[in-house]
Amino acid sequence: MTDDSSRAAPAATRAHAATATASAPRPRRRTRFATQVLLLQLSVVTAIVLLTSAVFVALAVQRLEREAESTALAVAQSVASDVDVRTEVARLSVDGTALDEEALADGDLQRTAVAAQQRTGALFVVVTDDRGVRLAHPDPDRIGEMVSTSPDAALRGEETVSWERGTLGDSARAKVPIYEADAAADSDAAADSDAAAGSDAAAAGRAVVVGEVSVGYAPARVYDTLVRDSLPVAAVAVLALGLGVVASVLIRRRLDRLTLGLQPDDLASLVQNQQAVLAGVGEGVLAVARDGRVSVCNEQAAQLLGLADGAVGRLLGDLDLPEPLVALLGRGPARPESTTLVVGPHVLFVDVRPVRREGVDLGRVAVLRDRTAVEALTRRLDAVGAMTTALRAQRHEFANRLHAVSGLLEIGRVDQAKRYLADVLEHGPLRYPVKHADRLTEPHLQAFLGAKGVEAAEKGVLLQLGPETLVSGSVVEPGDVTTVLGNLVDNAVRAAVAGGTSPAWVEVEVLDDGRDLHLSVMDSGRGVDDEHALFARRPVADPIGDAGADPHADPEADLDPDLDPDLDPDRVHGLGFGLPLSREIARRAGGDVWLASPRGDGHGAVFCARLVGAVEPGGTASAGTGPAGTDPTRTVPTGEPAPVPTPRSTP
């Protein structure tokens, strides 16, 4: 029995679970917002149509009732004013006089009442005496009986209209008093004179009421035109309801199209998430709708592009944006596209993507990433790498010199070893492949130009220092100096290689003036054509000019890889914005970079730069620096394009 119970327990549990699952309420499917709006509009339109129709019917019923009451009153007045009726009723309205019902049923009074009833279509025309006894009635059997409704008001001389229920059913009835025939003229005159004062009692006081006339109209007779009068209203109501349905459906479709089928909760969540994302990401986001208007511009994008507040809602062409970015956003790429721009002091990597939802083109969105810090760091690392390579080569040379000294000492040639060491001390332990390197003693510049000289020598270009070189202070901004000078030297080396002249050379002059540092770089290439194109803000995929004729325009992107085997075409830095970046770095501190000469006799382009605050004044130039016989305190140019240096002969 225990086994049976243990087997039955799981079965009962499963049955209970199945019952609970079956009885559990299913989650209700949420009605779409557009459908809710449609149903609400239909309900409102239907309610308005029904309410309007009900008001019309109520007003029509009131009008028909008033018309029926007026008609009954007019008929009653007409019968009550008949002289024969008045004379006959006055004769019969005598207290204590017995009435002959049969004579009344066949009498003139009955015939007059029946004729009036048939002529006007009334439900009844009843004539009574001054006691309320029927003298004429549609049903002859009821002649001689008291009326079913009170005749007191009419017997007091008052005319009344009302809806009452009598022996013939509900009716709109009017009751009018009957006056004596002899007092007819007096009664009429009194009624006319008292009409202005509204005094029915005064008129009654001058005439004797001998009976009343009661005329009634059945409801069917009253409302027989209601249906006919309501048909146009019903047709208009149906038409209005149909138009309301059509308008509601169209509004629902437009609402679906405008909201892309999203529900209010989804829209609220999207707005909250959008604000959180736009404010939280470090990249700039610029979205453009199909009509070319800016729909989204977060704070980071405004800062990177230099846009003022209020960019949202304006046309893309009305904003001061780089032309390549405007063209990229304006043409609406079918697939994601990327480019790099120099905008102000920023190097931006721009990723433009189309935005679609359910096949509908919503516009384009551009993600802007600031690569300025990465770009500057990369160029500094390049400079450090070049210096490391040069030091590695010179280390080998220094080790050879130490071996030479060690060998001289081992064989006992001490005097020769001393002379060798003196020569090394005089010229320095490291010999960079830079002509006139002794003209520069500043450590940072000496090491950096020495490294660049090694790189230039590997490409068959001689790097030399010009006779105007003189730096008496020390560099305090080596990062900016090496970035600007490195860009100018790299471009000049590539221009010299592309120029095809032999020997190929690059001449650098460095001169300090207080806290400012002046640079001049000249090469043996073919020069440049367009100064504005060199410093233009353009994407890396838009080279300017022909690389063979203008290597400065885009040296790394357009130079033949055979002339520069170390060129990596996939590198982002240096591809077309080295010069713009150098100019922006110089201008941030109040300096500048400019083209002093596009070309000249015996030389190519000459670029000059002025870096403000890059040197800490102090010390005196070492012996041998600067041109022989020159004064270290001579005046130098300060910001304006310097005179073009005269090319010197090269080995």
Coordinates of C-alpha atoms in Angstrom, one line a residue, residues 80-344:
A80 CA -66.1 76.8 -29.6
S81 CA -66.6 80.0 -31.6
D82 CA -69.3 78.4 -33.8
V83 CA -72.6 80.3 -33.1
D84 CA -74.7 77.2 -33.5
V85 CA -72.5 75.3 -31.0
R86 CA -72.6 78.1 -28.5
T87 CA -76.4 78.4 -28.8
E88 CA -77.0 74.7 -28.5
V89 CA -74.6 74.3 -25.5
A90 CA -76.1 77.3 -23.8
R91 CA -79.6 75.7 -24.2
L92 CA -78.5 72.4 -22.8
S93 CA -76.4 73.8 -20.0
V94 CA -79.2 74.4 -17.6
D95 CA -78.9 72.9 -14.1
G96 CA -81.3 70.2 -13.4
T97 CA -82.3 69.7 -17.0
A98 CA -82.3 66.0 -18.0
L99 CA -80.3 65.2 -21.2
D100 CA -81.6 62.9 -23.9
E101 CA -78.6 60.9 -25.0
E102 CA -80.2 59.5 -28.1
A103 CA -81.3 62.9 -29.2
L104 CA -77.9 64.3 -28.6
A105 CA -76.2 61.4 -30.6
D106 CA -78.4 62.3 -33.6
G107 CA -78.4 66.0 -33.0
D108 CA -76.7 68.9 -34.8
L109 CA -74.0 69.3 -32.1
Q110 CA -72.8 65.7 -32.6
R111 CA -72.7 66.1 -36.3
T112 CA -70.7 69.3 -36.0
A113 CA -68.2 67.7 -33.7
V114 CA -67.8 64.6 -35.9
A115 CA -67.4 66.7 -39.0
A116 CA -64.7 68.8 -37.4
Q117 CA -62.9 65.6 -36.2
Q118 CA -63.0 64.1 -39.7
R119 CA -61.9 67.3 -41.4
T120 CA -58.9 67.9 -39.1
G121 CA -57.8 64.3 -38.5
A122 CA -58.1 64.7 -34.8
L123 CA -58.5 61.8 -32.4
F124 CA -61.5 63.3 -30.9
V125 CA -63.6 66.4 -30.7
V126 CA -65.7 66.5 -27.4
V127 CA -68.2 69.1 -26.4
T128 CA -69.4 69.3 -22.7
D129 CA -71.8 71.5 -20.8
D130 CA -70.9 73.7 -17.8
R131 CA -70.7 70.6 -15.6
G132 CA -68.4 68.5 -17.7
V133 CA -71.0 66.2 -19.1
R134 CA -70.3 65.1 -22.7
L135 CA -72.7 66.6 -25.2
A136 CA -70.8 65.3 -28.2
H137 CA -68.2 62.4 -28.4
P138 CA -66.7 60.2 -31.1
D139 CA -68.3 57.3 -29.2
P140 CA -72.1 58.0 -29.0
D141 CA -72.4 55.6 -26.1
R142 CA -70.3 57.9 -23.9
I143 CA -72.6 60.9 -24.5
G144 CA -74.1 62.0 -21.2
E145 CA -71.1 60.8 -19.1
M146 CA -68.6 62.9 -17.3
V147 CA -65.4 63.6 -19.1
S148 CA -62.3 61.5 -18.0
T149 CA -60.1 64.6 -17.4
S150 CA -60.8 67.7 -15.4
P151 CA -62.7 70.5 -17.2
D152 CA -62.2 73.0 -14.4
A153 CA -59.7 75.2 -16.1
A154 CA -61.8 75.5 -19.2
L155 CA -65.0 76.1 -17.3
R156 CA -63.1 79.0 -15.5
G157 CA -62.6 80.6 -18.9
E158 CA -59.0 79.4 -19.4
E159 CA -57.6 77.8 -22.6
T160 CA -55.2 75.0 -21.8
V161 CA -53.0 72.6 -23.8
S162 CA -51.5 69.4 -22.4
W163 CA -50.6 65.7 -22.9
E164 CA -53.1 63.6 -21.0
R165 CA -54.5 60.2 -21.0
G166 CA -58.3 59.7 -21.4
T167 CA -60.7 57.1 -22.5
L168 CA -59.2 57.1 -26.0
G169 CA -55.6 56.9 -24.8
D170 CA -52.8 59.4 -24.7
S171 CA -53.2 62.5 -26.8
A172 CA -52.1 66.1 -27.3
R173 CA -55.3 67.9 -26.3
A174 CA -56.6 71.5 -26.0
K175 CA -59.5 72.7 -23.9
V176 CA -61.3 75.9 -24.8
P177 CA -64.3 77.4 -23.0
I178 CA -67.7 78.0 -24.7
Y179 CA -69.4 81.2 -24.0
E180 CA -73.1 82.2 -24.4
A181 CA -74.1 83.3 -27.8
D182 CA -75.6 86.6 -26.6
A183 CA -72.3 87.5 -24.9
A184 CA -70.2 86.6 -27.9
A185 CA -69.6 90.2 -29.1
D186 CA -68.9 91.4 -25.6
S187 CA -66.6 88.4 -24.9
D188 CA -64.6 89.0 -28.1
A189 CA -64.2 92.7 -27.4
A190 CA -63.2 92.0 -23.9
A191 CA -60.7 89.4 -25.0
D192 CA -59.2 91.8 -27.5
S193 CA -58.9 94.6 -24.9
D194 CA -57.4 92.3 -22.3
A195 CA -55.1 90.4 -24.5
A196 CA -52.4 93.1 -24.1
A197 CA -52.7 92.8 -20.3
G198 CA -52.9 89.0 -20.4
S199 CA -56.0 88.9 -18.3
D200 CA -58.2 85.9 -19.2
A201 CA -60.0 86.2 -15.9
A202 CA -61.3 89.7 -16.8
A203 CA -62.6 88.3 -20.1
A204 CA -64.3 85.5 -18.3
G205 CA -65.9 87.9 -15.9
R206 CA -67.7 89.7 -18.7
A207 CA -69.0 86.5 -20.4
V208 CA -70.8 83.3 -19.1
V209 CA -69.1 80.0 -19.7
V210 CA -71.7 77.4 -20.7
G211 CA -69.3 74.5 -21.6
E212 CA -66.0 73.5 -23.2
V213 CA -64.6 72.0 -26.3
S214 CA -61.8 69.4 -26.0
V215 CA -59.8 68.4 -29.1
G216 CA -57.0 65.8 -29.0
Y217 CA -54.5 64.3 -31.5
A218 CA -53.1 60.7 -31.1
P219 CA -49.3 60.3 -30.8
A220 CA -49.3 58.3 -34.0
R221 CA -50.8 61.3 -35.7
V222 CA -48.3 63.6 -34.0
Y223 CA -45.2 61.6 -34.8
D224 CA -46.1 60.3 -38.2
T225 CA -43.6 62.7 -39.9
L226 CA -40.8 62.1 -37.4
V227 CA -39.3 59.2 -39.3
R228 CA -39.6 61.0 -42.6
D229 CA -37.9 64.1 -41.1
S230 CA -35.2 62.0 -39.5
L231 CA -34.1 60.2 -42.7
P232 CA -31.9 63.1 -43.9
V233 CA -30.4 63.4 -40.5
A234 CA -29.7 59.7 -40.3
A235 CA -28.1 59.8 -43.7
V236 CA -25.8 62.7 -42.7
A237 CA -25.0 60.9 -39.4
V238 CA -24.0 57.7 -41.3
L239 CA -21.9 59.8 -43.7
A240 CA -20.2 61.7 -40.8
L241 CA -19.5 58.3 -39.1
G242 CA -18.0 57.0 -42.3
L243 CA -15.9 60.0 -42.8
G244 CA -14.8 59.7 -39.2
V245 CA -13.8 56.1 -39.7
V246 CA -11.8 56.9 -42.9
A247 CA -10.1 59.8 -41.1
S248 CA -9.3 57.7 -38.1
V249 CA -7.8 55.0 -40.3
L250 CA -5.7 57.5 -42.2
I251 CA -4.5 59.1 -38.9
R252 CA -3.6 55.6 -37.6
R253 CA -1.5 54.8 -40.7
R254 CA 0.3 58.2 -40.5
L255 CA 0.9 57.6 -36.8
D256 CA 2.4 54.2 -37.6
R257 CA 4.5 55.7 -40.3
L258 CA 5.8 58.6 -38.2
T259 CA 6.5 56.5 -35.2
L260 CA 7.9 53.6 -37.3
G261 CA 5.4 51.3 -35.5
L262 CA 6.9 52.0 -32.1
Q263 CA 4.7 52.2 -29.0
P264 CA 4.8 55.2 -26.5
D265 CA 6.8 53.1 -24.0
D266 CA 9.3 52.3 -26.7
L267 CA 9.5 55.9 -27.8
A268 CA 10.1 57.1 -24.2
S269 CA 12.7 54.4 -23.7
L270 CA 14.4 55.4 -26.9
V271 CA 14.5 59.1 -25.9
Q272 CA 16.0 58.2 -22.5
N273 CA 18.5 55.8 -24.0
Q274 CA 19.4 58.3 -26.7
Q275 CA 20.1 61.0 -24.2
A276 CA 22.1 58.6 -22.0
V277 CA 24.2 57.4 -25.0
L278 CA 24.8 60.8 -26.6
A279 CA 25.9 62.3 -23.3
G280 CA 27.9 59.3 -22.2
V281 CA 30.0 58.4 -25.2
G282 CA 33.3 60.1 -25.9
E283 CA 32.7 60.3 -29.6
G284 CA 30.8 63.0 -31.4
V285 CA 27.5 62.0 -33.1
L286 CA 26.0 64.0 -35.9
A287 CA 22.8 62.7 -37.5
V288 CA 21.2 64.1 -40.7
A289 CA 17.6 63.4 -41.8
R290 CA 16.6 62.7 -45.4
D291 CA 15.8 66.3 -46.0
G292 CA 19.4 67.4 -45.1
R293 CA 18.5 68.8 -41.7
V294 CA 20.6 68.0 -38.6
S295 CA 18.5 65.9 -36.3
V296 CA 21.1 64.9 -33.6
C297 CA 24.2 66.7 -32.6
N298 CA 25.7 65.9 -29.2
E299 CA 28.0 68.2 -27.2
Q300 CA 31.1 66.3 -28.2
A301 CA 30.3 66.7 -32.0
A302 CA 29.7 70.4 -31.5
Q303 CA 33.0 70.8 -29.8
L304 CA 35.0 68.8 -32.4
L305 CA 33.4 70.6 -35.4
G306 CA 33.3 74.0 -33.8
L307 CA 29.5 74.4 -34.0
A308 CA 27.5 76.8 -32.0
D309 CA 24.3 75.9 -30.1
G310 CA 21.2 75.4 -32.2
A311 CA 22.7 73.2 -34.9
V312 CA 19.8 70.8 -34.6
G313 CA 17.0 71.6 -37.1
R314 CA 19.3 73.5 -39.4
L315 CA 20.2 72.5 -43.0
L316 CA 23.6 70.8 -43.4
G317 CA 24.7 73.4 -45.9
D318 CA 24.0 76.3 -43.5
L319 CA 26.6 75.0 -41.0
D320 CA 30.3 75.8 -41.2
L321 CA 31.4 72.2 -41.8
P322 CA 34.3 70.8 -43.8
E323 CA 33.2 70.3 -47.4
P324 CA 34.3 66.6 -47.5
L325 CA 32.0 65.9 -44.5
V326 CA 29.1 67.8 -46.1
A327 CA 29.6 66.0 -49.3
L328 CA 29.7 62.6 -47.6
L329 CA 26.6 63.3 -45.5
G330 CA 24.8 64.9 -48.4
R331 CA 25.1 62.2 -50.9
G332 CA 23.9 59.5 -48.5
P333 CA 26.3 56.5 -48.9
A334 CA 24.7 53.1 -49.5
R335 CA 27.3 51.5 -47.3
P336 CA 29.4 52.6 -44.4
E337 CA 32.3 54.9 -45.3
S338 CA 35.2 56.2 -43.3
T339 CA 37.6 59.1 -43.8
T340 CA 40.0 61.3 -41.8
L341 CA 39.7 65.1 -41.5
V342 CA 41.7 67.9 -40.0
V343 CA 39.2 70.3 -38.4
G344 CA 40.8 73.1 -36.4

